[in-house]
Coordinates of C-alpha atoms in Angstrom, one line a residue:
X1 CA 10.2 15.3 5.3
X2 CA 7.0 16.2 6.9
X3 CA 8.7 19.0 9.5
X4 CA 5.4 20.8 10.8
X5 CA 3.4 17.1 10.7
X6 CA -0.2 18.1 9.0
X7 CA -2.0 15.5 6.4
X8 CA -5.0 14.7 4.9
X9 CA -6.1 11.8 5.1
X10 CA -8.5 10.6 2.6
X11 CA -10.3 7.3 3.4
X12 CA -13.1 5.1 2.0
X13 CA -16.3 2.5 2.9
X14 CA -16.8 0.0 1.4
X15 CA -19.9 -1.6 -0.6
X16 CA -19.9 -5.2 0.6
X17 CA -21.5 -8.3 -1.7
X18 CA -25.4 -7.2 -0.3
X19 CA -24.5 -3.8 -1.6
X20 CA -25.2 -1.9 1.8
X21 CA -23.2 0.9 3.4
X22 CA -20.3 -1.0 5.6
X23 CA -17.0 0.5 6.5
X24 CA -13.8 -1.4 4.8
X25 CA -12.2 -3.2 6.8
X26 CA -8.6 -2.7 5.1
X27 CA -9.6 1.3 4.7
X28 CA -10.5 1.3 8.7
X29 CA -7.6 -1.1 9.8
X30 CA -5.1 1.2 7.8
X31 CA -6.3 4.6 8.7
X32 CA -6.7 4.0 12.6
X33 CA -3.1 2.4 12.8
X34 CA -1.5 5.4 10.7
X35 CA -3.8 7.9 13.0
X36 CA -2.5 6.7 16.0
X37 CA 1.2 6.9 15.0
X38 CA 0.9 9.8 13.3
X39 CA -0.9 11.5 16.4
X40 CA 1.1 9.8 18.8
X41 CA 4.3 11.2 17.1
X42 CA 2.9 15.3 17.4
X43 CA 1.2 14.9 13.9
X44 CA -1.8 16.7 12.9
X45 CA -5.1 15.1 10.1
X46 CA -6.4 18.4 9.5
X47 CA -8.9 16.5 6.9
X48 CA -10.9 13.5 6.1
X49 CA -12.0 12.6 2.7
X50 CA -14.5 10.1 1.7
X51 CA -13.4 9.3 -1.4
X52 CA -16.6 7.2 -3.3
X53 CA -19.1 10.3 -1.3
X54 CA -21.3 11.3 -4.1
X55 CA -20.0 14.7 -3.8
X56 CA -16.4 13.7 -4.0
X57 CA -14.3 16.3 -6.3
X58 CA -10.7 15.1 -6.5
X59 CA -9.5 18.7 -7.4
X60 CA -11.4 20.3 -4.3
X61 CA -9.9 17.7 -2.0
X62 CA -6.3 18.4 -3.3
X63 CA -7.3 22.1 -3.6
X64 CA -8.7 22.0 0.5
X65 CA -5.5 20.1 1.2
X66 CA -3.2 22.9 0.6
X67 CA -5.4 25.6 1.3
X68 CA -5.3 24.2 4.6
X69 CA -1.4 23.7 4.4
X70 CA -1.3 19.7 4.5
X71 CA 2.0 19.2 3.7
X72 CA 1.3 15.7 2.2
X73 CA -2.1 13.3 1.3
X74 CA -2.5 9.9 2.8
X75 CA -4.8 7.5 0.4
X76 CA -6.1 5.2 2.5
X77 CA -8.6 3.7 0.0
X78 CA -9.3 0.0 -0.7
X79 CA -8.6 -1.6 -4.4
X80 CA -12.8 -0.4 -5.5
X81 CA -12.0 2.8 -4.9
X82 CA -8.4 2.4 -7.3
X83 CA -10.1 5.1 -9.8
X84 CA -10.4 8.0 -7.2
X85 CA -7.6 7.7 -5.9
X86 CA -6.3 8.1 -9.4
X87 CA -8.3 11.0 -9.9
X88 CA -6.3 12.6 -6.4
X89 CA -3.1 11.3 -7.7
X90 CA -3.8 13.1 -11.0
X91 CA -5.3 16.3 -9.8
X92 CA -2.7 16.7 -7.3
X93 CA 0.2 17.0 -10.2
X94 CA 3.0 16.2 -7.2
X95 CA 1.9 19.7 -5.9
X96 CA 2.1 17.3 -2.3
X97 CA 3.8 14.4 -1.6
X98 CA 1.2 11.4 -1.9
X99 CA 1.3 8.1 0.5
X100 CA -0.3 5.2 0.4
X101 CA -1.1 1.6 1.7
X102 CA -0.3 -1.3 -0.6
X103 CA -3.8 -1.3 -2.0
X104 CA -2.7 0.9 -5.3
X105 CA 0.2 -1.4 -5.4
X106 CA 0.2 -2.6 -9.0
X107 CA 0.9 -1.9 -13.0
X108 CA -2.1 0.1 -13.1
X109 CA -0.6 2.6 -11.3
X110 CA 2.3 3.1 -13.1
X111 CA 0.2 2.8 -16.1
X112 CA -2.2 5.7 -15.2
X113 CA -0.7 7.3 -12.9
X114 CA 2.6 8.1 -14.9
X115 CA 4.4 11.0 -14.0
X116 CA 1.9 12.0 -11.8
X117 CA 2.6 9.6 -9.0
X118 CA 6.0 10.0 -9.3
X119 CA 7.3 9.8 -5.9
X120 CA 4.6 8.4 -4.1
X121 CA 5.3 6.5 -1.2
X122 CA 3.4 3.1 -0.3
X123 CA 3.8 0.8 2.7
X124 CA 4.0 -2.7 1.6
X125 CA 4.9 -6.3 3.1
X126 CA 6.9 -7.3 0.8
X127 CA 9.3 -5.9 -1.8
X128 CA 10.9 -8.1 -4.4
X129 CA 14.2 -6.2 -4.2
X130 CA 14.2 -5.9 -0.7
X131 CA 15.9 -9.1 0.1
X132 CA 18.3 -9.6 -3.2
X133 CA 19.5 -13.3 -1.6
X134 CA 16.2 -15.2 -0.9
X135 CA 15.5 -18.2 -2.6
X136 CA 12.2 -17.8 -3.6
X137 CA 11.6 -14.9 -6.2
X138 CA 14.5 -16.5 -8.4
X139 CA 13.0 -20.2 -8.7
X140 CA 9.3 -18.3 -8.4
X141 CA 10.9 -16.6 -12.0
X142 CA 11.9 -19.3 -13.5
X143 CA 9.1 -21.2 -13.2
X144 CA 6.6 -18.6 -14.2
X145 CA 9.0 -16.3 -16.5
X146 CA 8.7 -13.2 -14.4
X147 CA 8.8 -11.5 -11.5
X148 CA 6.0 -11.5 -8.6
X149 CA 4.2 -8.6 -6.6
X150 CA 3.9 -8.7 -2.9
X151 CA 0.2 -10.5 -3.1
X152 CA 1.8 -13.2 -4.3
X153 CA 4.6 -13.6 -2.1
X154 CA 2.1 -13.5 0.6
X155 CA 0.0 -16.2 -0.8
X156 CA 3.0 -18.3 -0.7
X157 CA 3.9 -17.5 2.8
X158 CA 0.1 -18.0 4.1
X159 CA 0.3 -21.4 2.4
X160 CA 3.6 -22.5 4.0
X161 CA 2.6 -21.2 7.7
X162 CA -0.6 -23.4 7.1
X163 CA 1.2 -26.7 6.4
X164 CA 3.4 -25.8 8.9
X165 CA 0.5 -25.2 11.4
X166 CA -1.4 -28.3 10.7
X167 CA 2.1 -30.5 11.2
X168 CA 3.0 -28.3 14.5
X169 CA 1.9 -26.8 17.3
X170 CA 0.7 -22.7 18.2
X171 CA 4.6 -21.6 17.9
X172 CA 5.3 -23.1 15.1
X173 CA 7.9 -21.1 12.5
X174 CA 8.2 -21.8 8.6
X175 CA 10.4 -21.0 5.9
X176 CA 8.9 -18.1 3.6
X177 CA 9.0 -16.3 0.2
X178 CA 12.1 -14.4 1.9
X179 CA 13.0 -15.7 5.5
X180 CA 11.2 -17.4 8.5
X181 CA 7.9 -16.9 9.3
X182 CA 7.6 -16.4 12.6
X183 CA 4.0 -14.4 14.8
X184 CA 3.7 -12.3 17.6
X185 CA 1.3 -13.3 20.5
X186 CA -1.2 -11.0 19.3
X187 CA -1.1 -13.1 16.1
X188 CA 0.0 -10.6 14.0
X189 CA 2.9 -11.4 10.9
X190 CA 6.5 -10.2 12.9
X191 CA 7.8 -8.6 9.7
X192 CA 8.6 -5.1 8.9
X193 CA 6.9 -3.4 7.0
X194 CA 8.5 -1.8 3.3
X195 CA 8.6 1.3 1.8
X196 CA 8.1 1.2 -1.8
X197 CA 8.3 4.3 -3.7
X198 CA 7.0 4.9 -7.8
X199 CA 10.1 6.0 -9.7
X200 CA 11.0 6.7 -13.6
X201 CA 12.7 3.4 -15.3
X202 CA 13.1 3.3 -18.6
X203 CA 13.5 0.0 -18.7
X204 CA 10.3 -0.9 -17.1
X205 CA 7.0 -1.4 -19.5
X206 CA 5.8 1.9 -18.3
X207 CA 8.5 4.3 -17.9
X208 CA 8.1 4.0 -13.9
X209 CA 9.0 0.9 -11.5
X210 CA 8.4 0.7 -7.4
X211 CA 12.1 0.7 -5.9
X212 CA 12.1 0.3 -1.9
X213 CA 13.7 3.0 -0.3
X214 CA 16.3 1.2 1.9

């Protein structure tokens, strides 16, 4: 629980395929929409981080972070930016809770991260055990021999909405990797969002697992 609502939020641009200075936009997306819920709910970001600055220090930030009595770190970083926000995850030694986007999403968090990001906390779209009925993760497992992450329940879902688009009109609806697909006028996927959180399993190839917190 966050009672007295102060983060740091540590955020990243993004080096695009010309290789000049352009802000992400997953990084910018993700930190405005958690800044204005966190604000608009009497939070306070006492700090912003760029994480790939060239004076980045991953033990100052954590260090500044609770000097300034954060009370947890949001990592708002895109997948290029995976090894420092490793380096926070591992500096911070769960001194403050961690959360994240579903950008760090992936084995090679649990891998490297180990014990360290125990507990974190990341927002995804889709969670494997979040809907133990639907169809699709059980035929998706037997036909590739395992399970799938969110990215490719997503893939599936973008490719069913676009059949379905090109054999319907604007309000259309389709069957997805775990219920209907259905859009807000904005155009915007109306799904909640999951929370996934990185806890020990010892039957899982790394010692940790992401269970959604129901």
């Amino acid at each position: 629980m966050i009672s007295s609502h102060t983060i740091t939020s540590l955020s990243v641009p993004y080096l695009d395929e010309n290789r000049c200075n352009s802000d992400s936009g997953y990084s910018k997306s993700l930190q405005t929409v958690f800044k204005t819920s966190f604000l608009s709910g009497g939070g306070d970001v006492i700090d912003e981080v760029n994480l790939v600055d060239s004076g980045f220090n991953a033990e100052d930030a954590v260090k500044s972070a609770i000097d300034n009595k954060a009370e947890a770190i949001v990592l708002v970083s895109n997948s290029e930016a995976f090894p420092q926000a490793l380096e926070v995850i591992k500096a911070n030694k769960r001194k403050l809770p961690l959360l994240g986007g579903d950008s760090p999403y992936g084995s090679a968090l649990l891998e490297k991260g180990g014990a360290d990001a125990e507990g974190m906390v990341l927002a995804v779209p889709w969670h494997i055990l979040a809907d133990p009925g639907a169809v699709f993760p059980k035929s998706a497992r037997q036909l590739w021999g395992g399970d799938m992450n969110w990215r490719t329940a997503l893939t599936y879902d973008a490719t069913q909405a676009l059949i379905a688009g090109l054999e319907k009109d604007s309000s259309f609806e389709a069957k997805g990797a775990s219920g209907t697909i259905r859009f807000l006028s904005s155009g915007d996927r109306n799904r909640a969002t999951h929370l996934a959180k990185v806890s020990p399993d010892a039957n899982a190839e790394h010692g940790f697992n992401f269970v959604p917190i129901r």
